[in-house]
Amino acid sequence: MEKKPELKPEEAAMELVACFPAKVARKRSKQIVINEVGPEEQVPEVMANVRTIPGIITMRGCSYAGCKGVVLGPTRDILQITHGPIGCGFYSWATRRNQTRPATGEDTNFMPYALSTDMQEEQIIFGGEKKLKKAIEEAIALFNPKAIGIFSTCPVGLIGDDVHSVAREMEAKYPGINIFGFSCEGYKGVSQSAGHHVANNKVFTDVVGLIDEPKEGKYKVNLLGEYNIGGDAFEIERIFEKAGLTLHSSFSGNSVYEEFASAHTADLNVVMCHRSINYLAEMMEKKYGIPWFKVNFIGAEASAKSLRKIAEYYGDKELMDKVEEVIAEEMKEVARVRDDVASRCAGKTAMMFVGGSRAHHYQDIFKEIGMKTIAAGYEFAHRDDYEGRKVIPSIKVDADSRNIEELKVTADPEKYRDRLTEADRKRLGDEFKFKNYEGMMPDMDPKTLVIDDLNHHEMEVLIEKFHPDIFCAGVKEKYVVQKYGIPMKQLHSYDYGGPYAGFQGAINFYRDIDKMINTKVWSLVKAPWDDSPELTATYACDQAV
Amino acid sequence: MLLRHTPKEIKERSALTVNPAKTCQPVGAMYAALGVHKCLPHSHGSQGCCAYHRSALTRHYKEPVMAGTSSFTEGASVFGGQANLLEAINNIFTIYNPDVIAVHTTCLSETIGDDLTQITNKAKEEGKVPDGKYVIKANTPSYVGSHVTGFANMVKGIVDAFPVNTGHKTNTINIIPGYVEPSDMSEIKRIASEMGIKTIVFPDTSNVLNGPQTGKYDMYPSGGTKIPDLIKAGDSKATIALGPIASGPAAKALDTKCKVPCEILKLPIGIKATDEFVDRLRILGGVSVSEEIKTERGQAVDVITDMQQYFAGKKAALIGDPDQMVSLAGFLTDIGMKVRHVVTGTSGKKFEKRIREAAGEDVNVKEGGDYFYFHQLIKNEKVDLILGNSYSKYISRDEDIPLIRFGFPIYDRVGHQYNPCVGYRGAMRLLENILNALLDRQDRDALEEKFELVM
Ligand code: SF4
Ligand code: SF4
């Protein structure tokens, strides 16, 4: 594909919606903005977390995918039963690349299993609760789990099956097994985001706080919003251990039930994917007094910054020194690979449209090898993920958000414990930014495009107009982009590479991007005869006659 | 052990499916719709289903898979999805300009009882369907049948929409190729054209889901059955439907609608099933079998006769879709293997009988089964080879049994999109894969003094 002349973002924004019917164009225009960062980090308002327009080829999925697939899926010892027809359970079976590492070969690991009630017409007509109960009994007999999650799919809500009462009934019948249901029917909300919220609520009310024994360790940190795609959590765990931090639990990559249940005993919550788990961070702070702040372990600089921030939180000299030592040591190899890769990648451009945090996090790591992000957006974010949490009070709650329960949380009379003394608060000051996320836009260059819920048509226009050197999105987009002769990195599955988190992860990422951008393959796309399809030359053998 | 919680002892389950060997109707409907030229599939329901189905097909074919969705939220689920579908049809024709929109339902729109006929008629009345463009449809409730049923329903939807009986019969033969790969569809076309027979093959996903890299993205690739051909299918002199479950309903509907008589055959996987197909083509087409085809057949049989000692008595376990399992079980039996376990996730009463006819009385068969049960069967009686989709790799690893990937989905290998399993060439490819797997295993396990150079 030929490089196109520089295109003004204003023109691009108009071209993106040019062929849409007027009503559609009006709506989409509010979801497409040209970034500008003001003095107080003010950025333009972007419309987000609104319904996808029917007929538009969207990147989004559903609430069930967000709840079962994203948040609960990576937990290896909660037995997960999908209540619904077979499809939903089938598609969420082992396709998300969450890795898990049981301590021994005998330890519980349900992750390679997909359980479903495979509802048939009969249950749609007469109700499916009976079959669900029977399925739970059969599952207990086979797997003997300590906890069971039941996930509702579209028809379950419609026919009125009450998964929560089934859960209560079965729990009474099988004391000792924690059984809970999720109302994560696919039509709830406008995207996966609703499912994250539903998952957060239930894990909070039914699991967190049940076990009061903390893990051994001096500095106990919960890592929220890290799903161990391609082994990311393993790498973060390695760094934590090296620095002397205890990873108490990670929500929910490489996780087990007990870690959730005792998560309230930790000293600190750090949040990776803000969108998928900010609810849990908020609620744990209110109920148990655990402070939280945002971190990012994608990119070596970001990882170093996050580690320093955690050490600063504890304010312990020994820890701070150790962290510096780890960073210095890890950075040596990072810098070597980074500089080498940057010599081939610097100045190249990227676009990324994924999830609800990755489109932000990955801009940092691209920057490290000198690459510039010219357009980015989220699949299912809310305004705060773009503009920062300060806009939360001004976000209008619409009908689609209203049907996701907001829990009223108060301090637990026994278990609440303020982690910070007055002196700590003073030491850390306002600068420290607890419970804050500044959003993606303040970190993006002025005049770059920010597009919420990008759709297929707009993606085509972006590619044709800007011809980025790399495009990042999900599997549904991958082969479209590649047909244009542009490398496409999947940031959900990492194209089966990774880990990309932490220092080793950064090295993996630099190398993978280098390989993709600088592969010779793209030069094969054009055949030798493509340039001169007409036959004009005479053959040497003809002349010889 | 990846599947460490799967016990050897088999207990009856009546409510719980563990590791399904089937998936839901819409994904099959979406696949079938992609076999019509310039057709955009549309999923009438919430967008999650559509995202899942597109992802599943994309992972299997490693190609773009486009489809619209009605993007239901709670409101549509309560008040009905008519407004969403009308808006979607308008948007799709305006923005993506397909010739056909193929709408299928999901369990959601089925449960609330949306009437596709009424809604699509309304779309026409309101002028949302431009002249010369079509909206076709299929009901694909996911709580009935499986992805195979969904495929069958959409192929029937194509028949309901297009073929016209003008009264002028042609010499053409329609072929409905069944739920097979793009490579298989193009092989079926090649065999017929090799024999000099004029055919209309539908659906036809070749050059749609195995398209070339050209440096250009085209939302509507060159493949797919063209609409004028689909219309003419009503004048053809006969229809051959391959695979009774996936292709039977459409063939019968075409017979009823346009008086095109149909013959329903097995999927042409293996020598005998291909023989049957070629022979019916020969008779219906009034031609003789071409030299080329005869040579291909001879070559495939030659491999079997040359290598039969390696096949003989080897035990196989198969899991997959019913039409495929029947032909495959027959083929493996013909080459001397012992088919021990056959499981399909799709329910169907005749399955057991058909498998026993193909592989003998003494075989463990289950319709409506799952991978968990399949694995338990293997734990109870070991086999030398497993044939199944990518999910079989967990069993293959745990039990240390070689696996040949076959069926849907195959997420972790390529080749299925490009190389056929049907016809004599397809049989040759299968033979090659099976032999390689068995011989590799023999080499791996051989004592040093028994390690052979020539096999
Ligand atoms: S909701 Fe129904 S149609 Fe959608 S994926 Fe699940 S089973 Fe399939
Ligand atoms: S990081 Fe992205 S993919 Fe992961 S949960 Fe958040 S939004 Fe989803």
Coordinates of N, CA, C and O and ligand atoms in Angstrom, one line a residue, chain A residues 85-88 91 154, chain B residues 24 26 49 52-53 106-107 142, ligand 1:
Chain A
P85 N -28.0 -22.0 26.2 CA -27.7 -22.8 25.1 C -26.2 -23.0 24.9 O -25.4 -22.2 25.5
I86 N -25.8 -23.9 24.1 CA -24.4 -24.4 24.2 C -23.4 -23.3 23.7 O -22.2 -23.3 24.2
G87 N -23.8 -22.4 22.8 CA -22.8 -21.6 22.1 C -22.0 -20.8 23.1 O -20.7 -20.8 23.0
C88 N -22.6 -20.0 24.0 CA -21.8 -19.1 24.8 C -20.7 -19.8 25.6 O -19.6 -19.4 25.6
Y91 N -17.9 -20.9 23.1 CA -17.0 -19.8 22.6 C -16.0 -19.3 23.7 O -15.0 -18.8 23.4
C154 N -28.3 -14.8 27.5 CA -29.5 -14.1 27.1 C -30.8 -14.7 27.4 O -31.6 -14.1 28.1
Chain B
C24 N -23.4 -23.5 18.6 CA -24.8 -23.1 18.3 C -25.1 -22.8 16.9 O -24.2 -22.5 16.1
P26 N -26.2 -20.2 15.0 CA -25.9 -19.1 14.2 C -24.5 -19.1 13.5 O -24.4 -18.6 12.4
C49 N -23.1 -12.5 20.6 CA -23.2 -13.7 19.8 C -22.4 -13.5 18.5 O -21.6 -14.3 18.1
Y52 N -18.8 -13.5 19.0 CA -18.3 -14.8 19.2 C -18.2 -15.6 17.9 O -17.3 -16.3 17.6
H53 N -19.3 -15.5 17.1 CA -19.3 -16.3 15.8 C -18.3 -15.8 14.8 O -17.6 -16.6 14.2
T106 N -30.9 -15.4 16.8 CA -30.1 -16.0 17.9 C -31.1 -16.5 19.0 O -32.3 -16.3 18.8
C107 N -30.6 -17.1 20.0 CA -31.5 -17.6 21.0 C -32.3 -16.5 21.6 O -33.4 -16.6 22.0
S142 N -30.6 -21.2 19.1 CA -29.4 -22.0 19.5 C -29.8 -23.1 20.5 O -28.9 -23.9 20.8
Ligands
SF4_1 S1 -26.6 -16.4 23.2 FE1 -27.3 -18.1 22.0 S2 -26.8 -17.5 19.9 FE2 -25.6 -16.3 21.3 S3 -23.7 -17.4 21.5 FE3 -25.0 -18.0 23.1 S4 -25.9 -19.8 22.4 FE4 -25.1 -18.8 20.6

